[in-house]
CSV table of C-alpha atoms in Angstrom, one decimal:
chain,number,residue,atom,x,y,z
A,1424,MET,CA,303.3,123.4,116.7
A,1425,GLY,CA,301.1,127.0,116.9
A,1426,LEU,CA,299.4,125.4,113.6
A,1427,GLN,CA,298.7,122.3,115.2
A,1428,GLY,CA,297.3,123.6,118.5
A,1429,ASP,CA,294.7,125.9,117.0
A,1430,GLU,CA,293.5,122.9,114.8
A,1431,GLU,CA,293.2,120.8,117.8
A,1432,THR,CA,291.4,123.7,119.2
A,1433,LYS,CA,288.9,124.0,116.3
A,1434,MET,CA,288.3,120.1,116.6
A,1435,MET,CA,287.4,120.1,120.4
A,1436,ARG,CA,285.2,122.9,119.7
A,1437,ARG,CA,283.2,121.3,116.8
A,1438,LYS,CA,282.8,118.3,118.6
A,1439,SER,CA,281.3,120.1,121.9
A,1440,SER,CA,279.2,121.7,119.2
A,1441,ILE,CA,276.8,118.9,118.1
A,1442,PHE,CA,276.1,118.3,122.1
A,1443,ARG,CA,274.7,122.2,122.2
A,1444,TYR,CA,271.1,122.8,122.6
A,1445,ASN,CA,270.8,124.5,119.3
A,1446,SER,CA,272.6,121.9,117.1
A,1447,PRO,CA,270.4,120.3,114.7
A,1448,LEU,CA,271.2,116.5,116.6
A,1449,VAL,CA,269.9,117.8,120.2
A,1450,GLN,CA,266.6,119.4,118.2
A,1451,VAL,CA,266.3,116.0,115.9
A,1452,THR,CA,266.5,114.2,119.2
A,1453,LEU,CA,264.1,115.9,120.9
A,1454,ILE,CA,261.7,115.6,118.2
A,1455,GLY,CA,262.1,111.8,118.2
A,1456,LEU,CA,261.8,112.1,121.8
A,1457,VAL,CA,258.5,113.7,121.5
A,1458,CYS,CA,257.2,111.5,118.6
A,1459,PHE,CA,258.3,108.5,120.7
A,1460,CYS,CA,256.2,109.5,123.4
A,1461,CYS,CA,253.0,110.7,121.2
A,1462,PRO,CA,252.7,109.0,117.8
A,1463,GLY,CA,255.0,106.2,119.5
A,1464,MET,CA,252.8,105.0,121.8
A,1465,PHE,CA,249.7,105.6,119.4
A,1466,ASN,CA,251.5,103.1,116.8
A,1467,ALA,CA,251.6,100.8,119.8
A,1468,LEU,CA,247.9,101.1,120.7
A,1469,SER,CA,247.0,100.5,117.1
A,1470,GLY,CA,249.4,97.7,116.6
A,1471,MET,CA,247.8,95.4,118.7
A,1472,GLY,CA,244.7,95.6,116.5
A,1473,GLY,CA,241.3,97.1,116.9
A,1474,GLY,CA,242.8,99.9,119.3
A,1475,GLY,CA,243.2,97.1,121.8
A,1476,GLN,CA,239.4,95.6,121.5
A,1477,VAL,CA,237.9,92.4,120.3
A,1478,ASP,CA,235.7,94.5,117.6
A,1479,PRO,CA,237.9,96.3,115.7
A,1480,THR,CA,234.8,98.3,114.3
A,1481,ALA,CA,235.0,101.4,117.0
A,1482,ALA,CA,238.9,101.4,116.1
A,1483,ASN,CA,238.4,101.3,112.4
A,1484,ASN,CA,235.4,104.0,112.5
A,1485,ALA,CA,238.1,106.4,114.5
A,1486,ASN,CA,241.0,105.9,112.9
A,1487,THR,CA,239.1,106.6,109.4
A,1488,ALA,CA,237.7,110.1,111.0
A,1489,LEU,CA,241.0,110.9,112.1
A,1490,TYR,CA,243.0,109.8,108.4
A,1491,THR,CA,240.5,111.9,107.2
A,1492,THR,CA,241.1,114.8,109.4
A,1493,PHE,CA,244.7,114.3,108.6
A,1494,ALA,CA,244.4,114.1,105.0
A,1495,VAL,CA,243.7,117.9,105.3
A,1496,PHE,CA,245.8,119.1,108.4
A,1497,GLY,CA,249.0,117.0,107.0
A,1498,ILE,CA,248.7,119.6,104.0
A,1499,LEU,CA,247.5,122.4,105.9
A,1500,GLY,CA,250.3,121.7,108.9
A,1501,GLY,CA,253.1,122.9,107.2
A,1502,GLY,CA,251.9,126.6,106.7
A,1503,ILE,CA,250.4,126.6,110.0
A,1504,TYR,CA,253.5,125.3,111.1
A,1505,ASN,CA,255.3,128.3,109.0
A,1506,ILE,CA,253.3,131.0,111.0
A,1507,LEU,CA,253.1,129.4,114.3
A,1508,GLY,CA,256.3,128.3,114.8
A,1509,PRO,CA,257.5,124.7,116.8
A,1510,ARG,CA,256.2,125.1,119.8
A,1511,THR,CA,252.6,125.9,120.2
A,1512,THR,CA,252.3,124.0,116.5
A,1513,LEU,CA,253.9,120.6,118.5
A,1514,PHE,CA,251.7,121.6,122.0
A,1515,ALA,CA,248.5,121.6,120.2
A,1516,GLY,CA,249.0,118.4,118.0
A,1517,CYS,CA,250.7,116.2,121.1
A,1518,SER,CA,247.7,117.1,123.4
A,1519,THR,CA,245.3,115.5,120.7
A,1520,TYR,CA,247.1,112.2,121.3
A,1521,VAL,CA,246.1,112.0,125.3
A,1522,LEU,CA,242.8,112.2,124.3
A,1523,TYR,CA,242.4,109.8,121.6
A,1524,ALA,CA,243.7,107.3,123.9
A,1525,GLY,CA,241.4,108.4,126.9
A,1526,SER,CA,238.5,107.6,124.4
A,1527,PHE,CA,239.2,104.2,124.4
A,1528,LEU,CA,239.5,103.8,128.2
A,1529,TYR,CA,236.3,105.5,128.1
A,1530,TYR,CA,235.0,103.0,125.8
A,1531,ASN,CA,236.4,99.8,127.7
A,1532,HIS,CA,233.4,100.5,130.0
A,1533,TYR,CA,230.4,102.2,127.9
A,1534,HIS,CA,231.0,100.9,124.3
A,1535,HIS,CA,229.8,104.3,122.8
A,1536,GLN,CA,231.7,105.0,119.7
A,1537,PRO,CA,230.9,108.8,119.1
A,1538,PHE,CA,233.5,109.7,121.8
A,1539,ALA,CA,236.1,107.4,120.0
A,1540,LEU,CA,235.3,109.2,116.9
A,1541,THR,CA,235.1,112.7,117.7
A,1542,ALA,CA,238.3,111.9,119.7
A,1543,GLY,CA,240.2,110.5,116.2
A,1544,ALA,CA,238.6,113.4,114.2
A,1545,LEU,CA,240.6,115.9,116.8
A,1546,LEU,CA,243.7,113.4,116.2
A,1547,GLY,CA,244.0,114.0,112.7
A,1548,VAL,CA,243.9,117.6,113.3
A,1549,GLY,CA,246.8,117.6,115.9
A,1550,ALA,CA,249.0,114.6,113.9
A,1551,GLY,CA,248.5,116.7,110.7
A,1552,LEU,CA,250.2,119.5,112.9
A,1553,LEU,CA,252.7,117.4,115.0
A,1554,TRP,CA,254.0,115.4,111.3
A,1555,ALA,CA,254.2,118.6,109.2
A,1556,GLY,CA,256.6,120.0,111.9
A,1557,GLN,CA,258.3,116.8,112.8
A,1558,GLY,CA,259.6,116.5,108.8
A,1559,ALA,CA,260.6,120.3,108.6
A,1560,ILE,CA,263.1,119.6,111.6
A,1561,MET,CA,263.8,116.3,110.2
A,1562,THR,CA,264.5,116.7,106.9
A,1563,ALA,CA,265.9,120.6,106.8
A,1564,TYR,CA,268.1,120.6,110.1
A,1565,PRO,CA,271.1,118.3,109.1
A,1566,PRO,CA,273.9,118.8,106.7
A,1567,ALA,CA,273.1,117.5,103.0
A,1568,ASP,CA,275.8,114.9,103.3
A,1569,ARG,CA,274.1,113.4,107.0
A,1570,LYS,CA,270.6,113.4,106.1
A,1571,GLY,CA,269.7,109.3,105.7
A,1572,THR,CA,271.9,109.4,109.4
A,1573,TYR,CA,269.5,111.8,111.2
A,1574,ILE,CA,266.3,110.0,109.8
A,1575,SER,CA,267.6,107.2,111.1
A,1576,LEU,CA,268.3,108.9,114.4
A,1577,PHE,CA,265.0,110.0,114.4
A,1578,TRP,CA,263.2,106.8,113.2
A,1579,THR,CA,264.9,104.9,115.6
A,1580,ILE,CA,263.9,106.8,118.8
A,1581,PHE,CA,260.9,107.5,117.5
A,1582,ASN,CA,260.0,103.6,117.2
A,1583,MET,CA,261.4,102.6,120.6
A,1584,GLY,CA,258.0,104.3,121.2
A,1585,GLY,CA,256.2,101.3,119.6
A,1586,VAL,CA,258.8,98.7,121.3
A,1587,ILE,CA,257.9,100.2,124.7
A,1588,GLY,CA,254.3,100.6,123.7
A,1589,GLY,CA,254.1,97.0,123.0
A,1590,LEU,CA,255.7,96.0,126.7
A,1591,ILE,CA,252.8,98.0,128.2
A,1592,PRO,CA,250.2,95.8,127.1
A,1593,PHE,CA,252.2,92.6,127.3
A,1594,ILE,CA,252.9,92.7,130.6
A,1595,LEU,CA,249.7,94.2,132.0
A,1596,ASN,CA,247.5,91.6,130.4
A,1597,TYR,CA,250.1,88.3,130.5
A,1598,HIS,CA,247.9,86.5,132.4
A,1599,ARG,CA,245.3,87.0,130.2
A,1600,GLY,CA,246.4,85.5,127.1
A,1601,ALA,CA,246.6,82.1,127.2
A,1602,THR,CA,242.8,82.2,128.9
A,1603,THR,CA,241.4,84.9,127.0
A,1604,ALA,CA,242.5,84.7,124.0
A,1605,ALA,CA,239.9,87.0,122.3
A,1606,ALA,CA,239.9,90.0,124.9
A,1607,SER,CA,239.8,93.9,125.2
A,1608,VAL,CA,243.1,95.4,126.9
A,1609,ASN,CA,242.6,96.2,130.1
A,1610,ASP,CA,242.5,99.8,131.7
A,1611,ALA,CA,246.1,99.9,132.9
A,1612,THR,CA,247.3,99.8,129.4
A,1613,TYR,CA,245.6,102.9,128.2
A,1614,ILE,CA,246.4,104.6,131.1
A,1615,GLY,CA,250.3,104.0,130.5
A,1616,PHE,CA,249.8,105.1,127.0
A,1617,MET,CA,248.2,108.7,128.4
A,1618,ILE,CA,250.9,109.0,130.6
A,1619,PHE,CA,253.3,108.7,128.0
A,1620,MET,CA,251.7,111.2,125.5
A,1621,LEU,CA,251.1,113.6,128.1
A,1622,VAL,CA,255.0,113.7,129.0
A,1623,GLY,CA,255.4,114.1,125.0
A,1624,THR,CA,253.0,116.8,124.9
A,1625,LEU,CA,255.2,118.6,127.3
A,1626,LEU,CA,258.8,118.1,125.9
A,1627,SER,CA,257.3,119.6,122.6
A,1628,LEU,CA,257.9,122.9,124.6
A,1629,ALA,CA,261.8,122.3,124.2
A,1630,ILE,CA,261.6,122.5,120.9
A,1631,LEU,CA,263.1,125.6,119.4
A,1632,HIS,CA,262.2,127.6,116.6
A,1633,PRO,CA,264.4,126.7,113.1
A,1634,SER,CA,265.7,130.3,113.0
A,1635,ARG,CA,268.1,129.6,116.2
A,1636,VAL,CA,269.1,126.1,115.0
A,1637,ILE,CA,272.5,126.4,114.0
A,1638,ARG,CA,274.2,123.7,111.8
A,1639,ASP,CA,278.1,122.8,112.3
A,1640,ASP,CA,279.3,124.9,109.6
A,1641,SER,CA,278.0,128.2,111.2
A,1642,SER,CA,274.7,128.0,108.6
A,1643,LEU,CA,271.4,129.0,110.1
A,1644,CYS,CA,268.6,126.3,109.4
A,1645,THR,CA,266.4,129.3,107.9
A,1646,SER,CA,266.6,132.8,108.3
A,1647,ILE,CA,263.0,133.5,107.8
A,1648,LYS,CA,261.1,134.1,111.2
A,1649,TYR,CA,257.6,134.2,110.3
A,1650,SER,CA,255.5,133.6,107.3
A,1651,SER,CA,252.1,134.8,106.7
A,1652,ILE,CA,248.1,133.3,105.9
A,1653,SER,CA,248.4,134.4,102.3
A,1654,VAL,CA,252.1,133.4,101.8
A,1655,GLU,CA,251.3,129.9,103.0
A,1656,SER,CA,248.2,129.5,100.8
A,1657,THR,CA,249.7,130.2,97.7
A,1658,GLU,CA,252.7,127.7,98.6
A,1659,ILE,CA,250.4,124.7,99.7
A,1660,LEU,CA,248.3,125.5,96.3
A,1661,LYS,CA,251.2,125.1,94.3
A,1662,LEU,CA,251.8,121.9,95.7
A,1663,PHE,CA,248.8,120.2,94.1
A,1664,LEU,CA,250.6,121.1,90.2
A,1665,ASN,CA,254.2,120.3,91.5
A,1666,TRP,CA,255.7,117.8,89.2
A,1667,ARG,CA,257.6,116.4,92.1
A,1668,MET,CA,255.0,116.3,94.9
A,1669,LEU,CA,252.7,114.0,91.7
A,1670,LEU,CA,255.8,111.6,91.8
A,1671,LEU,CA,255.7,111.3,95.0
A,1672,SER,CA,252.1,110.6,95.6
A,1673,PRO,CA,251.7,107.3,95.0
A,1674,ALA,CA,254.1,106.3,97.4
A,1675,ALA,CA,253.0,108.8,100.1
A,1676,TRP,CA,249.6,106.8,99.8
A,1677,ALA,CA,250.7,103.3,100.0
A,1678,SER,CA,253.1,104.0,103.2
A,1679,ASN,CA,250.2,104.2,105.8
A,1680,PHE,CA,247.6,102.1,103.7
A,1681,VAL,CA,249.4,98.7,104.4
A,1682,HIS,CA,249.1,99.5,108.4
A,1683,CYS,CA,245.4,98.7,108.6
A,1684,TYR,CA,245.8,95.4,107.1
A,1685,GLN,CA,249.2,94.3,108.9
A,1686,PHE,CA,247.5,95.6,112.6
A,1687,ASN,CA,244.2,94.3,111.9
A,1688,ASN,CA,244.2,91.4,109.8
A,1689,VAL,CA,247.6,89.7,110.4
A,1690,ASN,CA,248.6,90.8,114.4
A,1691,GLY,CA,245.0,91.2,115.1
A,1692,VAL,CA,243.8,88.0,113.7
A,1693,LEU,CA,246.5,85.8,113.9
A,1694,PHE,CA,248.0,86.3,117.6
A,1695,ASP,CA,246.1,86.1,121.2
A,1696,LEU,CA,246.0,89.3,123.4
A,1697,ARG,CA,249.1,88.9,125.1
A,1698,THR,CA,250.8,88.0,122.1
A,1699,ARG,CA,250.1,90.7,120.2
A,1700,GLY,CA,251.9,92.9,122.9
A,1701,LEU,CA,255.0,90.8,122.0
A,1702,THR,CA,254.5,90.9,118.3
A,1703,ASN,CA,254.1,94.6,118.4
A,1704,MET,CA,257.5,95.0,120.3
A,1705,CYS,CA,259.4,92.8,117.6
A,1706,TYR,CA,257.8,94.9,114.6
A,1707,TRP,CA,258.9,98.2,116.3
A,1708,THR,CA,262.3,96.8,117.0
A,1709,ALA,CA,262.2,95.7,113.2
A,1710,GLN,CA,261.6,99.3,111.9
A,1711,MET,CA,264.3,100.8,114.2
A,1712,ILE,CA,266.9,98.0,112.6
A,1713,GLY,CA,265.5,98.8,109.1
A,1714,SER,CA,265.8,102.5,109.3
A,1715,LEU,CA,269.4,102.1,110.3
A,1716,VAL,CA,270.5,99.5,107.9
A,1717,ILE,CA,268.5,102.2,104.8
A,1718,GLY,CA,270.1,105.2,106.7
A,1719,TYR,CA,273.8,103.7,106.3
A,1720,ILE,CA,273.2,103.0,102.8
A,1721,ILE,CA,271.9,106.5,101.8
A,1722,ASP,CA,274.6,108.2,103.1
A,1723,PHE,CA,277.7,106.1,102.8
A,1724,SER,CA,277.1,103.5,100.1
A,1725,PHE,CA,278.5,105.4,97.2
A,1726,LYS,CA,280.0,108.8,96.6
A,1727,SER,CA,277.5,110.2,93.8
A,1728,ARG,CA,274.6,111.1,96.4
A,1729,ARG,CA,272.2,110.3,93.5
A,1730,VAL,CA,273.6,106.7,93.0
A,1731,ARG,CA,273.0,106.4,96.8
A,1732,GLY,CA,269.5,107.1,95.9
A,1733,LEU,CA,268.6,105.1,93.5
A,1734,VAL,CA,270.5,101.9,95.1
A,1735,SER,CA,268.2,102.8,98.2
A,1736,VAL,CA,265.1,102.7,96.2
A,1737,GLY,CA,266.2,99.5,94.4
A,1738,ILE,CA,267.5,97.6,97.8
A,1739,VAL,CA,263.8,98.6,99.2
A,1740,GLY,CA,262.1,97.6,96.2
A,1741,LEU,CA,263.6,93.8,96.0
A,1742,VAL,CA,263.3,93.5,99.8
A,1743,GLY,CA,259.6,94.6,99.5
A,1744,THR,CA,258.6,92.1,96.6
A,1745,GLY,CA,260.1,89.6,98.4
A,1746,ILE,CA,258.5,90.1,101.9
A,1747,TRP,CA,255.0,90.4,99.8
A,1748,VAL,CA,255.3,87.3,98.2
A,1749,GLY,CA,256.0,85.5,102.1
A,1750,GLY,CA,252.6,87.7,102.8
A,1751,LEU,CA,250.9,85.9,100.2
A,1752,VAL,CA,252.1,82.4,100.8
A,1753,ASN,CA,250.7,83.4,104.8
A,1754,GLN,CA,247.6,85.1,103.7
A,1755,LEU,CA,246.4,81.7,101.4
A,1756,LYS,CA,246.2,79.9,104.6
A,1757,TYR,CA,243.1,81.7,106.6
A,1758,SER,CA,240.7,84.2,105.4
A,1759,ARG,CA,237.8,86.6,106.8
A,1760,HIS,CA,235.4,83.9,106.7
A,1761,ASP,CA,237.8,81.1,107.9
A,1762,LEU,CA,239.6,82.8,110.7
A,1763,PRO,CA,242.5,80.9,112.1
A,1764,LYS,CA,243.2,79.5,115.9
A,1765,ARG,CA,244.8,82.4,117.5
A,1766,LEU,CA,248.4,81.9,118.1
A,1767,ASP,CA,250.2,82.4,121.8
A,1768,PHE,CA,253.9,82.5,122.2
A,1769,LYS,CA,253.9,80.0,124.5
A,1770,ASP,CA,251.6,77.5,124.0
A,1771,ASN,CA,252.1,77.4,119.9
A,1772,GLY,CA,255.7,77.7,119.7
A,1773,SER,CA,256.3,76.0,116.3
A,1774,GLU,CA,253.2,77.5,114.9
A,1775,PHE,CA,254.2,81.2,116.1
A,1776,ALA,CA,257.3,81.3,114.3
A,1777,GLY,CA,256.7,81.7,110.9
A,1778,PRO,CA,253.9,84.4,111.2
A,1779,LEU,CA,256.3,86.2,113.7
A,1780,VAL,CA,259.4,86.8,111.2
A,1781,LEU,CA,256.5,88.1,108.6
A,1782,TYR,CA,255.5,90.3,111.0
A,1783,PHE,CA,258.7,91.2,112.0
A,1784,ALA,CA,259.4,91.7,108.2
A,1785,TYR,CA,256.9,94.4,107.4
A,1786,GLY,CA,258.0,96.5,110.0
A,1787,LEU,CA,261.5,96.0,108.5
A,1788,LEU,CA,259.7,97.2,105.3
A,1789,ASP,CA,258.3,100.3,106.1
A,1790,ALA,CA,260.8,101.7,108.4
A,1791,MET,CA,263.3,101.0,105.2
A,1792,PHE,CA,260.6,102.4,102.5
A,1793,GLN,CA,259.5,105.6,104.5
A,1794,SER,CA,263.5,106.3,105.8
A,1795,THR,CA,264.1,106.7,101.8
A,1796,VAL,CA,261.3,108.7,100.8
A,1797,TYR,CA,261.6,111.4,103.6
A,1798,TRP,CA,265.4,111.3,102.3
A,1799,ILE,CA,264.4,111.6,99.0
A,1800,MET,CA,262.3,114.8,100.0
A,1801,GLY,CA,264.9,116.3,102.6
A,1802,ALA,CA,266.8,116.2,98.8
A,1803,LEU,CA,264.6,118.2,97.0
A,1804,ALA,CA,265.2,121.4,99.7
A,1805,ASP,CA,267.1,122.5,102.3
A,1806,ASP,CA,265.1,125.1,104.0
A,1807,SER,CA,262.7,124.4,106.8
A,1808,GLU,CA,259.8,126.3,105.2
A,1809,THR,CA,260.0,124.7,102.0
A,1810,LEU,CA,260.4,121.2,103.6
A,1811,SER,CA,257.4,121.7,106.0
A,1812,ARG,CA,255.2,122.0,103.0
A,1813,TYR,CA,256.8,119.0,101.6
A,1814,THR,CA,256.4,117.0,104.8
A,1815,GLY,CA,253.0,118.0,105.1
A,1816,PHE,CA,251.5,117.5,101.7
A,1817,TYR,CA,253.5,113.7,102.2
A,1818,LYS,CA,251.3,113.4,105.3
A,1819,GLY,CA,248.2,114.6,104.0
A,1820,VAL,CA,248.1,111.8,100.8
A,1821,GLN,CA,249.4,109.6,103.5
A,1822,SER,CA,246.8,110.0,105.4
A,1823,ALA,CA,244.0,110.1,102.7
A,1824,GLY,CA,245.3,106.4,102.1
A,1825,ALA,CA,245.1,105.4,105.5
A,1826,ALA,CA,241.2,106.5,105.7
A,1827,VAL,CA,240.5,104.5,102.7
A,1828,ALA,CA,242.2,101.7,104.0
A,1829,TRP,CA,240.4,101.7,107.6
A,1830,GLN,CA,237.2,101.7,105.6
A,1831,ILE,CA,237.7,99.5,103.3
A,1832,ASP,CA,238.6,97.0,106.6
A,1833,THR,CA,235.5,97.8,108.1
A,1834,HIS,CA,233.3,96.9,105.1
A,1835,LYS,CA,234.8,93.3,105.4
A,1836,VAL,CA,236.8,93.5,102.1
A,1837,PRO,CA,238.6,89.9,101.5
A,1838,PHE,CA,242.2,90.0,103.5
A,1839,LEU,CA,243.8,88.5,100.2
A,1840,ALA,CA,242.3,91.7,98.2
A,1841,GLU,CA,243.6,94.3,100.9
A,1842,MET,CA,246.9,92.0,101.0
A,1843,ILE,CA,247.0,92.3,96.9
A,1844,ALA,CA,246.1,96.2,97.0
A,1845,ASN,CA,249.2,96.7,99.2
A,1846,TRP,CA,251.6,94.9,97.4
A,1847,SER,CA,250.4,96.9,94.1
A,1848,LEU,CA,250.6,100.0,95.7
A,1849,THR,CA,254.3,99.8,97.2
A,1850,THR,CA,255.3,98.3,93.8
A,1851,LEU,CA,253.8,101.1,91.8
A,1852,SER,CA,255.7,103.4,94.1
A,1853,TYR,CA,259.1,102.1,93.1
A,1854,PRO,CA,260.2,103.3,89.5
A,1855,LEU,CA,258.4,106.8,90.6
A,1856,LEU,CA,260.6,107.5,93.1
A,1857,ALA,CA,263.9,106.6,91.0
A,1858,VAL,CA,262.5,108.6,88.3
A,1859,LEU,CA,262.2,111.2,91.0
A,1860,VAL,CA,265.6,111.1,92.0
A,1861,VAL,CA,267.3,111.1,88.5
A,1862,LEU,CA,265.5,114.4,87.9
A,1863,ALA,CA,265.4,116.6,91.1
A,1864,VAL,CA,268.1,115.2,92.9
A,1865,GLU,CA,271.3,117.2,93.5
A,1866,ASP,CA,274.2,114.6,92.6
A,1867,ASP,CA,276.6,117.1,94.2
A,1868,ASN,CA,276.3,118.2,97.8
A,1869,GLN,CA,277.9,121.4,97.8
A,1870,THR,CA,274.9,122.6,95.8
A,1871,ASP,CA,272.8,122.5,99.1
A,1872,GLN,CA,275.5,124.0,101.1
A,1873,GLU,CA,275.8,126.9,98.8
A,1874,ARG,CA,272.0,127.2,98.9
A,1875,THR,CA,271.8,127.2,102.9
A,1876,PHE,CA,274.3,130.1,103.1
A,1877,GLN,CA,272.2,132.2,100.2
A,1878,GLY,CA,269.2,132.0,103.1
A,1879,GLY,CA,271.6,132.4,106.1
A,1880,CYS,CA,274.8,134.4,107.3
A,1881,SER,CA,278.4,133.5,108.3
A,1882,PHE,CA,279.0,133.4,112.1
A,1883,THR,CA,282.1,133.1,114.3
A,1884,SER,CA,283.0,130.0,116.2
A,1885,ASN,CA,281.7,131.6,119.4
A,1886,THR,CA,278.0,131.0,117.9
A,1887,PHE,CA,278.4,127.6,118.2
A,1888,PHE,CA,277.7,127.8,122.0
A,1889,LEU,CA,274.4,129.7,121.8
A,1890,ILE,CA,271.4,128.4,122.7
């Protein structure tokens, strides 16, 4: 009876430990909420096509500046995060999102690009800092056998920002859709985005240093409390010769390269103003569904972790091929020099359904693809220092691809050429990801747990309740 009571006490303590402030679950949830408010709203703004403007030129140029600086500071972001810690890094990063949304509010009145370009460049710096920290938290904090679940949790919360962000322009521009099919969103839309982004900036101060986050097995996420510029500079340079990162690079490049085409030349071209808010909601809802589906497969489909990784890559490859075939069929119906009439969800019901399903499918694929890539990165190491560098490198290469994509669109490259380039790049990455899983992912989960204890130390059960 005494032994049974002890077991019940341990189980109750373990359950309650999940919701303590310094648990991986709470910290991943918090970074999800931060990204819900900042990049989630940014995604909704970008997803409207042209940043909500009739002419996408200003948004394209701002995004080119954004992703150029993002490419640099994405790579540097991991080192900066390791030196400054999460609160300073994340707060500085989040604050730039507010400025970016404000620049389009300014552009709505004055149509001067320099402010938008400057805000875009500064956002690239901030986004590099934010996403390096986010990647370290999401991939390093969870236990090895539940990383897919935690990635899905983050992705669901984060993309709820895109859903709510799509609802804002849908409601505020509802009565403008049918009569002004080609129009810029109103001021209230940008102000709504800015309010959410400000909340996210303040919420970033609630994130704990990784040395204070304790898993349910009593292990620290990391025992290193600080780093130095020399150490981080050396480690970042090594990434360019790291064969794991080289195999990951095509997937990183492709992952955001597709967004310009999908946002501007599918959503922005096919749908009118108010309908783009609705389709945006569907796109980011699909992201939530896609991350949950692939997260379950990654963590629970097979006993072998390596097999789960290979199956996930295979499923994403098959689904992706089918979706891009549908994209090709859709793209053959119009071109940059033969634009279709913009569809309205109320006035063009039968014509609206097919493009909506395609845009929904693009969101589904994006989440499945990126969740799988993040899981693979998370399986390559188990400490936040290393993973902040890995995810920073990933975001840097990803942003370089995005910078090129936005500038390609600015130079009026044919829609079909953009679509084929997107399909080719994602297809190229699938076999390389499979090779990375085979060569670099440990098949025994215990290996990661042992690695965790080498860098940390054991704690009594009372530690579960410390903050």
